[in-house]
Coordinates of C-alpha atoms in Angstrom, one line a residue:
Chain A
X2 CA 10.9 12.7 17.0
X3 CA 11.9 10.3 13.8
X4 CA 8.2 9.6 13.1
X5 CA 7.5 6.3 10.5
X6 CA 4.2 6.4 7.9
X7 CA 3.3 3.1 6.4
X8 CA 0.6 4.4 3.6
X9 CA 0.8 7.4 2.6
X10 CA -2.9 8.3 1.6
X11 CA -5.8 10.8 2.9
X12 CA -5.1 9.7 6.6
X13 CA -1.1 9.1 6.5
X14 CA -0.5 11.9 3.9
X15 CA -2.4 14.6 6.5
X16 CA -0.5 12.8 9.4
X17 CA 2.7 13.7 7.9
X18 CA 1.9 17.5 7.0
X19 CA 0.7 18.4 10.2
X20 CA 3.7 15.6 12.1
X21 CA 6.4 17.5 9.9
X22 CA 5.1 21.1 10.6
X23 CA 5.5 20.6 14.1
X24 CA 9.2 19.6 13.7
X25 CA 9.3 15.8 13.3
X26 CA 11.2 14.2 10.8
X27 CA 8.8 12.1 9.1
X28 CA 9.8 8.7 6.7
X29 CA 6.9 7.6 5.0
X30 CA 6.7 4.4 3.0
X31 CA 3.9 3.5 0.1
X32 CA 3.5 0.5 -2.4
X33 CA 3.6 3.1 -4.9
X34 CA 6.7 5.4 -6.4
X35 CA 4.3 7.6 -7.6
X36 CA 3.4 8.0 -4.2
X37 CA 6.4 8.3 -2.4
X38 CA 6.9 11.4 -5.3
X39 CA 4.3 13.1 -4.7
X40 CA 4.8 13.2 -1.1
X41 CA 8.3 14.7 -1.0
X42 CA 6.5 16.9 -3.4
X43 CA 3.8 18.5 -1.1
X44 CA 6.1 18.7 1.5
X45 CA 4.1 15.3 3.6
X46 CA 7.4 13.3 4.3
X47 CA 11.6 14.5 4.6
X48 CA 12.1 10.7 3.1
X49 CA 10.0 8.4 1.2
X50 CA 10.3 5.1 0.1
X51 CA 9.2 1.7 -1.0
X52 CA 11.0 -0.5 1.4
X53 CA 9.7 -0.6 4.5
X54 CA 13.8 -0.7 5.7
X55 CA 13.0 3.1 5.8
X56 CA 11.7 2.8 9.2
X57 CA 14.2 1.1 11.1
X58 CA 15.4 4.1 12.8
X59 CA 12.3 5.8 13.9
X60 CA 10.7 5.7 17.0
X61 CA 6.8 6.1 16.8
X62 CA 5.2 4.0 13.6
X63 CA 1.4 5.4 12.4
X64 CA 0.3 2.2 10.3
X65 CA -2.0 3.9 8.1
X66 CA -3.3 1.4 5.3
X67 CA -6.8 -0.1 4.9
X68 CA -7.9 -2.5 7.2
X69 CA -6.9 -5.9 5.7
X70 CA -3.5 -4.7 4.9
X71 CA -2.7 -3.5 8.6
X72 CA -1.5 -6.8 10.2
X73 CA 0.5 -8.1 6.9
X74 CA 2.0 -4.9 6.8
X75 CA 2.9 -5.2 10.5
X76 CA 4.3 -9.2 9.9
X77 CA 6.8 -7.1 7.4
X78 CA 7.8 -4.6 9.5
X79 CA 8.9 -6.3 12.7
X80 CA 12.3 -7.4 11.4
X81 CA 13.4 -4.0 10.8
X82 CA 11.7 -2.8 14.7
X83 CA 13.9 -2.0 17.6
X84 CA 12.2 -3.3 20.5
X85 CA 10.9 0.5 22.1
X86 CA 9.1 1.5 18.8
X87 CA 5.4 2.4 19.3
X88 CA 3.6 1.2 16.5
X89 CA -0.1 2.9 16.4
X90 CA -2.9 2.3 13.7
X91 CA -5.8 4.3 12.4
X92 CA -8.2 1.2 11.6
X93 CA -11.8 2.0 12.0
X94 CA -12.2 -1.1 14.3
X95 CA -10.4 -2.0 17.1
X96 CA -10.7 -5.0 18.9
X97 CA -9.6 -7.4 16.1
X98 CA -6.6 -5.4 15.2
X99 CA -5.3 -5.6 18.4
X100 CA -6.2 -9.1 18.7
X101 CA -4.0 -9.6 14.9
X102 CA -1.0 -7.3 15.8
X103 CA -0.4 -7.9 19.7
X104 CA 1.4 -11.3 19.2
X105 CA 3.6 -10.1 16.8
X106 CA 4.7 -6.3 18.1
X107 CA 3.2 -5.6 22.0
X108 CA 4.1 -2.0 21.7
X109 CA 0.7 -1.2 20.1
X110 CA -1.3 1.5 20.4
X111 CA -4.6 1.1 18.5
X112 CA -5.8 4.2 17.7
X113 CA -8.6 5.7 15.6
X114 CA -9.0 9.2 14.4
X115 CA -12.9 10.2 13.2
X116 CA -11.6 12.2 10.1
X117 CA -12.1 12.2 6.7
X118 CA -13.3 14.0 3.6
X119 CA -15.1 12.5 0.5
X120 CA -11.8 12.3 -1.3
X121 CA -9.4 10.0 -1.1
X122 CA -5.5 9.3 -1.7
X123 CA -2.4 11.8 -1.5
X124 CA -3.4 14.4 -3.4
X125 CA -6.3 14.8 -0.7
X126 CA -4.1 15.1 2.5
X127 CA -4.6 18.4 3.9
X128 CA -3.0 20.4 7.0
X129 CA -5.4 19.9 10.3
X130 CA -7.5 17.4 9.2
X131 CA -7.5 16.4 13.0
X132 CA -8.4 20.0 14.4
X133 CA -11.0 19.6 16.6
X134 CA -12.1 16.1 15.7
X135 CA -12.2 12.8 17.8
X136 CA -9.2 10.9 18.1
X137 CA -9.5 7.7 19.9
X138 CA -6.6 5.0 21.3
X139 CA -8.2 2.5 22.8
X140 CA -5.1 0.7 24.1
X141 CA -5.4 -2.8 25.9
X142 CA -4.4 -4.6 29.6
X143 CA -1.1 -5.2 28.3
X144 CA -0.5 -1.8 25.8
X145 CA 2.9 -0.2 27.9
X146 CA 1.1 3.4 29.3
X147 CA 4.3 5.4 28.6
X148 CA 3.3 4.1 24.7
X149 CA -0.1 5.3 25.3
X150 CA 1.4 8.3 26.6
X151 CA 3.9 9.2 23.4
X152 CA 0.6 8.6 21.1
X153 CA -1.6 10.6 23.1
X154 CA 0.7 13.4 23.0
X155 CA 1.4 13.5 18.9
X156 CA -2.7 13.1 18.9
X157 CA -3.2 16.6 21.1
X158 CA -0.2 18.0 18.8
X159 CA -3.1 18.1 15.9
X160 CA -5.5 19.8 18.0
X161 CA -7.6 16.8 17.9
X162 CA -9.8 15.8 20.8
X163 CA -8.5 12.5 22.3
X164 CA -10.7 9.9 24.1
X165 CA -9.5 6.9 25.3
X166 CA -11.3 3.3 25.7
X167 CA -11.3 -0.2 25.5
X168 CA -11.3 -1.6 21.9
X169 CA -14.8 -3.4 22.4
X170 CA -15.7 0.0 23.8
X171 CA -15.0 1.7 20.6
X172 CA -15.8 -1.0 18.4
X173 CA -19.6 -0.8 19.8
X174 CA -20.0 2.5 19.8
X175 CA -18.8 2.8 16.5
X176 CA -21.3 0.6 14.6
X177 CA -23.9 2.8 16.0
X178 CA -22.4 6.1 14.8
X179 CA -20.2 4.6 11.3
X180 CA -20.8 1.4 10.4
X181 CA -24.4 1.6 10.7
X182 CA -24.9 4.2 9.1
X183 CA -22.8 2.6 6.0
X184 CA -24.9 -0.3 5.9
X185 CA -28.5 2.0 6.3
X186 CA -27.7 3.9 3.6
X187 CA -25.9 0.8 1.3
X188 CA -29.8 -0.4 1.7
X189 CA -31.4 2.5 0.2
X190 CA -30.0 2.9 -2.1
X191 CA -29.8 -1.1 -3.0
X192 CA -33.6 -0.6 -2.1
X193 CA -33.9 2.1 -5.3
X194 CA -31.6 -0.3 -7.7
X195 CA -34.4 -3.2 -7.4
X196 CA -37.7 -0.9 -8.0
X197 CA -38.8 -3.1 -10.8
X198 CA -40.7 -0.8 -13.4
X199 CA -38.1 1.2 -15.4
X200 CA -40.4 4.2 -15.8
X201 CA -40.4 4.9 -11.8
X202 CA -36.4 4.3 -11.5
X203 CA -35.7 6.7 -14.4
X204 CA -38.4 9.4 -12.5
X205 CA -36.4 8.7 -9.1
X206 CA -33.4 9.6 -10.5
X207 CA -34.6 12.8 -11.5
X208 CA -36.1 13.9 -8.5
X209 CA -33.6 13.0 -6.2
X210 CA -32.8 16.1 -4.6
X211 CA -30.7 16.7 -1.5
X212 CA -32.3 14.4 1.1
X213 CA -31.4 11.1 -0.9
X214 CA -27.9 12.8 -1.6
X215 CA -27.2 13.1 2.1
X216 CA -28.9 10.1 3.3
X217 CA -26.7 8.1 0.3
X218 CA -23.7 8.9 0.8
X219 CA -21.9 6.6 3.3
X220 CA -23.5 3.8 1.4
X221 CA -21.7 5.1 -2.3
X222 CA -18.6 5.2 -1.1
X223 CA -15.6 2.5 -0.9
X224 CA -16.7 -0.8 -1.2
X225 CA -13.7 -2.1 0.4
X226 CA -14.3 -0.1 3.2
X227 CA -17.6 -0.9 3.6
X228 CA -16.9 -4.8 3.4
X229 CA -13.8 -4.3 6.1
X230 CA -16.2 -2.8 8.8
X231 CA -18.8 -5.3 8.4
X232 CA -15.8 -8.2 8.6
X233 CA -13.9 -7.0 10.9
X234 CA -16.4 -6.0 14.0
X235 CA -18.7 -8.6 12.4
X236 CA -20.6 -9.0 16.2
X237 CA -21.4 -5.3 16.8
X238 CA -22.6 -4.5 13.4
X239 CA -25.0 -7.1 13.7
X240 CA -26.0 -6.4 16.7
X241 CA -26.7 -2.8 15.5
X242 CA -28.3 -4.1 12.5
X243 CA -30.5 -6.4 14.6
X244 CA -31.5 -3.2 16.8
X245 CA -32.1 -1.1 13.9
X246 CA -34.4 -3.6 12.5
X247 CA -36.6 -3.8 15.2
X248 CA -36.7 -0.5 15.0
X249 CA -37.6 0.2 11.4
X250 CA -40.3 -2.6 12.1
X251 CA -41.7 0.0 14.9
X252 CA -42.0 2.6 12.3
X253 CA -43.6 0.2 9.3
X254 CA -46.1 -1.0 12.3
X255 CA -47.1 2.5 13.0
X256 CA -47.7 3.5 9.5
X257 CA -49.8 0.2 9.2
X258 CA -51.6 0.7 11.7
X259 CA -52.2 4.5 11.0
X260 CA -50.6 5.6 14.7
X261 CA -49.4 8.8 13.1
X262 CA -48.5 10.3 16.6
X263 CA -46.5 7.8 17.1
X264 CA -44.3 8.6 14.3
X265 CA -44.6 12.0 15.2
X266 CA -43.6 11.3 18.8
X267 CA -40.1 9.5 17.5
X268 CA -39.4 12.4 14.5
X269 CA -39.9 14.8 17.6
X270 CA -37.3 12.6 19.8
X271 CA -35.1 12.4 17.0
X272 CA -34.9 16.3 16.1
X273 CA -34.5 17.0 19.8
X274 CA -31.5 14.5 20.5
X275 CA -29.6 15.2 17.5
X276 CA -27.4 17.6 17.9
X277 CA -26.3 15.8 21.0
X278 CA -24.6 13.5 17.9
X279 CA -23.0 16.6 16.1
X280 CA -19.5 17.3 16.8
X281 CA -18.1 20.6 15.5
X282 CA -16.4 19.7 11.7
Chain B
X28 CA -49.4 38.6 -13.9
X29 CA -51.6 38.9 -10.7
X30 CA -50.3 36.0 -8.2
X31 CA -51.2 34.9 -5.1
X32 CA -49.6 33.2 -2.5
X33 CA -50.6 31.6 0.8
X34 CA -48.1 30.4 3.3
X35 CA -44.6 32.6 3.0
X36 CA -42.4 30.4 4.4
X37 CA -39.1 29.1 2.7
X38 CA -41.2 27.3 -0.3
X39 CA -44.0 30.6 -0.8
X40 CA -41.2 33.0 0.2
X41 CA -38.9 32.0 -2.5
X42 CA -41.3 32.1 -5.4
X43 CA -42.3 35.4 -4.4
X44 CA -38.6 36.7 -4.3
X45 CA -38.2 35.3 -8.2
X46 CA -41.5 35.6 -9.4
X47 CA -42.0 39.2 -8.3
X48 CA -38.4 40.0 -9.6
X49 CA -40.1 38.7 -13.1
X50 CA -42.3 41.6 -12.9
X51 CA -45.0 39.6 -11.9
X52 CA -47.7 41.1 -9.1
X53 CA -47.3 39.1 -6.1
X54 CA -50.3 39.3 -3.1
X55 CA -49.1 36.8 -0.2
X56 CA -50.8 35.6 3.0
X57 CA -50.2 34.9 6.1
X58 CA -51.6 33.5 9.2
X59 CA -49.1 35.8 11.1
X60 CA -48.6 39.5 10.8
X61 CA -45.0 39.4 11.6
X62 CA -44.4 37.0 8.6
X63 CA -46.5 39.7 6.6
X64 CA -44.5 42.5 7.7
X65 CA -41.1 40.8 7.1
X66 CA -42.4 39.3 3.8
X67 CA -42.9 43.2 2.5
X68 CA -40.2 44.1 4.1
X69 CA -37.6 42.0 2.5
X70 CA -39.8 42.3 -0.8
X71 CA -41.0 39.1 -1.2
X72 CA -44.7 40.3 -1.8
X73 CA -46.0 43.5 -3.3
X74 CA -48.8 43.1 -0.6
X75 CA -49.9 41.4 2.6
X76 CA -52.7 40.2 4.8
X77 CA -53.3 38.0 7.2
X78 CA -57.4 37.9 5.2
X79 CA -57.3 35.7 1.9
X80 CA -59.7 39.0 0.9
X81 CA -56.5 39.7 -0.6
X82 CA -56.5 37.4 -3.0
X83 CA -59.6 38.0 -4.9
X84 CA -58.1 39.5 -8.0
X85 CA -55.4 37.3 -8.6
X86 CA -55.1 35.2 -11.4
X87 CA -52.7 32.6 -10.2
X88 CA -52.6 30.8 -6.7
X89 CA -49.3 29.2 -4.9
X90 CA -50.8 27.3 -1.9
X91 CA -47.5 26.6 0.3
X92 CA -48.9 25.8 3.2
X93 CA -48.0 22.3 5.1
X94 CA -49.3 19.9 3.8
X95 CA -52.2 19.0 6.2
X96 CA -53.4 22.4 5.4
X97 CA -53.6 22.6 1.7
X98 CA -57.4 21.3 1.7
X99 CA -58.5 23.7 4.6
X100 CA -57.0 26.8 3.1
X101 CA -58.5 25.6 -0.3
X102 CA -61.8 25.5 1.5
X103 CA -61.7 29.2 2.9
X104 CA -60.5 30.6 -0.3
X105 CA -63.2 28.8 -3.0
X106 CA -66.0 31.8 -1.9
X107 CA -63.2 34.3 -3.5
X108 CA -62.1 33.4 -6.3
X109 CA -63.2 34.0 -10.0
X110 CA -64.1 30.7 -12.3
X111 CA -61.1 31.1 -13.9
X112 CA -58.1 31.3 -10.9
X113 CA -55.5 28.6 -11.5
X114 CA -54.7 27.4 -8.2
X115 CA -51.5 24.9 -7.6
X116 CA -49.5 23.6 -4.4
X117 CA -46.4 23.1 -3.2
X118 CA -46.8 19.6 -1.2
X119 CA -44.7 16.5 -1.7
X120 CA -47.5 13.9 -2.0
X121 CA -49.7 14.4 -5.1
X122 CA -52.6 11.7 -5.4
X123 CA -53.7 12.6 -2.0
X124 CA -54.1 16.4 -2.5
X125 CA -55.1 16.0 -5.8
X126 CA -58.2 13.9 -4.3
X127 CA -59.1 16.3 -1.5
X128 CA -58.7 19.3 -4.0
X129 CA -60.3 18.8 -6.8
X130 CA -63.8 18.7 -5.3
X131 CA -63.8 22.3 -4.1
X132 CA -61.6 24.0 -7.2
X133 CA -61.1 22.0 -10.9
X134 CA -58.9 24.5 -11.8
X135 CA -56.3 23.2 -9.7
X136 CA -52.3 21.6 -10.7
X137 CA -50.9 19.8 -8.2
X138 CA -46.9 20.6 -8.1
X139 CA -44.2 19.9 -6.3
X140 CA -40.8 21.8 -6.5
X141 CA -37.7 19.9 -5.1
X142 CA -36.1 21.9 -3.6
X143 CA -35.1 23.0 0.0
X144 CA -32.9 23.9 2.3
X145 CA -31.8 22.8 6.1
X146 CA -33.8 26.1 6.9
X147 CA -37.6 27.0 7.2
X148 CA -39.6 30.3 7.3
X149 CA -39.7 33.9 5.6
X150 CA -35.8 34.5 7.1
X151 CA -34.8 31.3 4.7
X152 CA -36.4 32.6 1.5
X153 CA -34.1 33.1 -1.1
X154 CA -33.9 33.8 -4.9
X155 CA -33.1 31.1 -7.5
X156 CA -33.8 28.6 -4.7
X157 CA -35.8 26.7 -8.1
X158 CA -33.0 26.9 -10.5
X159 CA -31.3 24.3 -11.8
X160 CA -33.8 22.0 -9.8
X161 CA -36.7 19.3 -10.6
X162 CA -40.5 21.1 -10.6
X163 CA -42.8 18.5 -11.0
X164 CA -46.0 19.1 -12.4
X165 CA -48.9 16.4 -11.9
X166 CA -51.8 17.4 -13.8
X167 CA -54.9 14.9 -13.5
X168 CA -57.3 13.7 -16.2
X169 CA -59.3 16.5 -15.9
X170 CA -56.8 19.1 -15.7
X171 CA -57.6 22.0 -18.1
X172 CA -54.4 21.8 -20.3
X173 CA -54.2 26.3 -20.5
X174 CA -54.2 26.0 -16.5
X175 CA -51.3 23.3 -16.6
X176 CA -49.6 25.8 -19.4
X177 CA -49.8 28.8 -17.5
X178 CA -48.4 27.0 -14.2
X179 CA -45.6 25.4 -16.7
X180 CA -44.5 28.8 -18.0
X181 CA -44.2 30.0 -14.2
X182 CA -42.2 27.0 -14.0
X183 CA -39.8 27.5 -16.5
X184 CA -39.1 31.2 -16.0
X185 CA -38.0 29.9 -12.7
X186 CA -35.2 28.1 -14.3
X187 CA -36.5 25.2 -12.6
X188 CA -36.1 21.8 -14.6
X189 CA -39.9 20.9 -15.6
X190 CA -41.2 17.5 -15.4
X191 CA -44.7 16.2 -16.2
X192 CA -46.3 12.6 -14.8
X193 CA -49.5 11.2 -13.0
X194 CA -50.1 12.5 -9.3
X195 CA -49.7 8.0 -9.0
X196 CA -46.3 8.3 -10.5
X197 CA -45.4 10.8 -8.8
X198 CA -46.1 9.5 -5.6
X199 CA -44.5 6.6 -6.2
X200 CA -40.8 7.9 -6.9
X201 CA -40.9 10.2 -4.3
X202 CA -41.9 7.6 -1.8
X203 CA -38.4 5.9 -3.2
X204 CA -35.8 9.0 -2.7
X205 CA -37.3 11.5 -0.2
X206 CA -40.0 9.6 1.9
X207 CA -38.1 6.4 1.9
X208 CA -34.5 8.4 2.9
X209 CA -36.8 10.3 5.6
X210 CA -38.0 7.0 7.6
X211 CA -34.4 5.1 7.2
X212 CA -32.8 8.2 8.6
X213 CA -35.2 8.3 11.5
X214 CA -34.6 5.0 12.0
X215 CA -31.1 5.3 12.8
X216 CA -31.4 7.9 14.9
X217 CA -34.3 6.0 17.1
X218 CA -31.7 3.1 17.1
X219 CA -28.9 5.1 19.0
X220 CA -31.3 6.6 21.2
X221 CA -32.3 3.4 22.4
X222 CA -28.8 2.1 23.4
X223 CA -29.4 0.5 26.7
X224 CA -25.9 1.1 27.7
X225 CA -25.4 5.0 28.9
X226 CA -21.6 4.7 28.7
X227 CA -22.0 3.0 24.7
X228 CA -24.9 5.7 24.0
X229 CA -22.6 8.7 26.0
X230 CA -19.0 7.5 23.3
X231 CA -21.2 7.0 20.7
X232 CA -22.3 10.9 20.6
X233 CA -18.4 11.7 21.2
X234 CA -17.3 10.1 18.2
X235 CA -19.8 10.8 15.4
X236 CA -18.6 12.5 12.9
X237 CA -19.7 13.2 9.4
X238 CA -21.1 10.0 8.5
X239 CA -23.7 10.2 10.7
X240 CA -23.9 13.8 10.3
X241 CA -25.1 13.5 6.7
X242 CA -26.9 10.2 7.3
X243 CA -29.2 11.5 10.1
X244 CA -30.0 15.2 8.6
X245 CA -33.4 14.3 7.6
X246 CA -34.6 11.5 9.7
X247 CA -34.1 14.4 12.4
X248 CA -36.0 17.1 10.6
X249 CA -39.1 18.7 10.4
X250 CA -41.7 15.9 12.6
X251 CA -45.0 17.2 11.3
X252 CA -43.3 17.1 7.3
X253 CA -42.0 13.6 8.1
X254 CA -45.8 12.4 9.5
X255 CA -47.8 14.5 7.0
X256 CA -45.4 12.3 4.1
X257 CA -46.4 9.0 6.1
X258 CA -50.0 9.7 6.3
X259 CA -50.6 11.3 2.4
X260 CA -48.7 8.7 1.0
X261 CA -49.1 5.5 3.1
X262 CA -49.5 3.1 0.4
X263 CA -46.1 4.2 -1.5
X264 CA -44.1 4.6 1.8
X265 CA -45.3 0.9 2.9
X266 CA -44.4 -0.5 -0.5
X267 CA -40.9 1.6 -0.2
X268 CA -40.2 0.3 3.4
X269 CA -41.3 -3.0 2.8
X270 CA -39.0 -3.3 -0.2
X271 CA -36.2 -1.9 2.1
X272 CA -36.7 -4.3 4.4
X273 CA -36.1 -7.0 2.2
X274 CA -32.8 -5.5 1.0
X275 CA -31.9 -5.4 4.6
X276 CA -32.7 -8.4 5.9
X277 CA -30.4 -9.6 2.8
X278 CA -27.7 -7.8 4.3
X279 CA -28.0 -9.0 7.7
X280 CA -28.1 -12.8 6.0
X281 CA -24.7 -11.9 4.1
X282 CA -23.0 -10.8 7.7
X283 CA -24.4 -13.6 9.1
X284 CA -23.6 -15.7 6.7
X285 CA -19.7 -14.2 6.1
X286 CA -20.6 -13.6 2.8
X287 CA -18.8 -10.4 2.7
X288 CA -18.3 -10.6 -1.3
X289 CA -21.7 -10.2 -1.5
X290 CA -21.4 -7.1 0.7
X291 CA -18.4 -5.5 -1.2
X292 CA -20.8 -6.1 -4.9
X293 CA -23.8 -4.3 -3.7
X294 CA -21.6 -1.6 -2.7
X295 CA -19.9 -1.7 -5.6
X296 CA -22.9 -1.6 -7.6
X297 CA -24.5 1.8 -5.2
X298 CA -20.9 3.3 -5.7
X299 CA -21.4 2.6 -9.3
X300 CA -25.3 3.8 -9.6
X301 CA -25.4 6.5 -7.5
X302 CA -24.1 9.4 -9.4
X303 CA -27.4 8.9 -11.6
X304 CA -29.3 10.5 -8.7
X305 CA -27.1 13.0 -8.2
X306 CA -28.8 16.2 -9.8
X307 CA -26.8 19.3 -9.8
X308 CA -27.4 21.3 -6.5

């Protein structure tokens, strides 16, 4: 197939190794020359361009910019569209993507792939990124299913494990298991920035040892990123904030109140049911 | 040097493997035979007993029991020991221990090594586990200075990075980046469990991936650590927590509130400030 990549970094650059390995010819198009080098470089594209005019003669589209970009990006790409191309994204919410890009291209395939490394960018694209991972389309009422279907097949092409729901489906699910998380761990370590006496900060800093690094991470990275999630799937991040504050009020009740089995009971729950949460990497 | 050791799990273990590799003498105990036989076995200890007999001509004492049984074993060993046995401990809360210890045995400096791994028991023990890593030391006011020297040295020949504070101090850093990280992860994963919707709660465990993976890890660890820190350190914890929850509720109020520049500058700000807690692994 003549596949199309709008962005060409972590997501869209590993797209296109593992697209082009298969046998597709794959155009990818970035703001950036540098970019566009690159990627002819490592072997992620056959063509590369600036201008999204690249695209017009390819069938499947992966839309693979941040969040905020994908529907401007979209606006700019119709003109060049034959009507049959399937355009797909790889947002990390759903529901108001589709809402943004279904009046202007109906032949949309929302998508969402549960990758991703601490790096970022071109130089970080790597072969079988998707092996074994979760990929998820969660087309709508009105997505065509022979689109679905030409997505779903690239998608098992990686060796990724496909699932297949609504977009309010996904977007719930995933402020429990992403966003959440992002905005847990954003706290703590906000939480550490205010400790007011200087002496205990500097003496926190030192300690910290491998629990806060894991526990921290998701609320270091990208600030964009972070922002988008919480914007875009505003009403299920709240409402897993809201949950997880009732919560965390549970726990600061038990300690209160000294009900140390009680915190023993949940830590007990918690080491039980979490592997059910841990895919294979 | 003659030292002791009680409890030869990853923590007791460990020191044994680098200590006795120093040329000291080590003598460990264990509750368990089996732990005995593999400790000698894999030459952690130059000798083991279940009896704290054993210990009776050492000159230095590593108590790395659990926490809730630092003050019994300290009990049961008192009628052994010579005046002038240093004794010191492993736990992660200081003022508590300190307070329940120095009744029975003056000679006593409360430490704390930061370092771990996602694995427990004799099997985990490993050499240099210390290196490279924080060893806190938290003499009190009646500390004799020779026993905090003598425990120092040990330290350092670890080629653990030595630090020095109040057991207070102590307490209250800690409470910020390991107790604090403990109780928001936990809190997370109490949150997903109680998704009322079986179908949200069934996608959600499909699609995590290494976001919660890393945040989760130790809100679903060890239940009796993640209790013992609770109940030794309540005041700290509650402080921690409390403070969390205001930076929370903040959070929520900028969602709420579409404030999402807000968002993207604390993140900004925890992208920025968090490598200063990053301490080489």
């Amino acid at each position: 197939m003549r596949i199309g990549i709008v962005g060409l970094g972590l997501i869209g650059g590993s797209l296109g190794l593992d697209l082009r390995s298969l046998g597709h010819e794959i155009f990818g198009v970035s703001r950036q020359p540098k970019t566009c080098e690159i990627a002819l470089q490592r072997g992620v594209v056959d063509q590369a361009s600036v201008d999204l005019l690249l695209l017009a003669k390819t069938e499947v589209i992966f839309v693979c910019t941040p969040l905020g970009a994908i529907q401007s990006t979209v606006e700019q790409l119709v003109p060049y569209l034959q009507p049959e191309v399937v355009l797909t994204d790889v947002g990390s919410v759903k529901a108001a993507i589709a809402q943004k890009i279904l009046p202007f291209w109906g032949n949309f395939v929302p998508g969402h792939p549960m990758a991703g490394t601490a790096e970022t960018g071109i130089e970080a694209a790597q072969s079988r990124l998707f092996a074994g991972k979760p990929y998820v389309l969660t087309p709508t009422d009105k997505t065509p299913p022979a689109s679905v279907q030409v997505v779903a097949d690239l998608v098992k092409s990686l060796s990724a494990t496909l699932y297949q729901c609504s977009p309010a489906a996904h977007d719930r699910a995933v402020s429990l298991i992403s966003h959440l998380p992002v905005m847990v761990s954003a706290s703590l370590i906000a939480t550490c920035l205010q400790e007011p006496d200087p002496e205990t900060l500097l003496l926190a800093q030192q300690l910290a040892s491998s629990g806060f690094r894991d526990t921290s991470r998701v609320g270091g990275g990208n600030p964009e990123l972070g922002r988008m999630m919480a914007e875009y799937n505003q009403a299920e991040v709240l409402r897993s904030l809201h949950g997880y504050r009732q919560t965390l009020d549970r726990l600061i009740d038990s300690i209160e109140t000294q009900n140390w089995s009680a915190i023993e009971q949940t830590l007990r729950q918690n080491q039980q049911a979490r592997p059910q949460f841990l895919n294979p990497m």
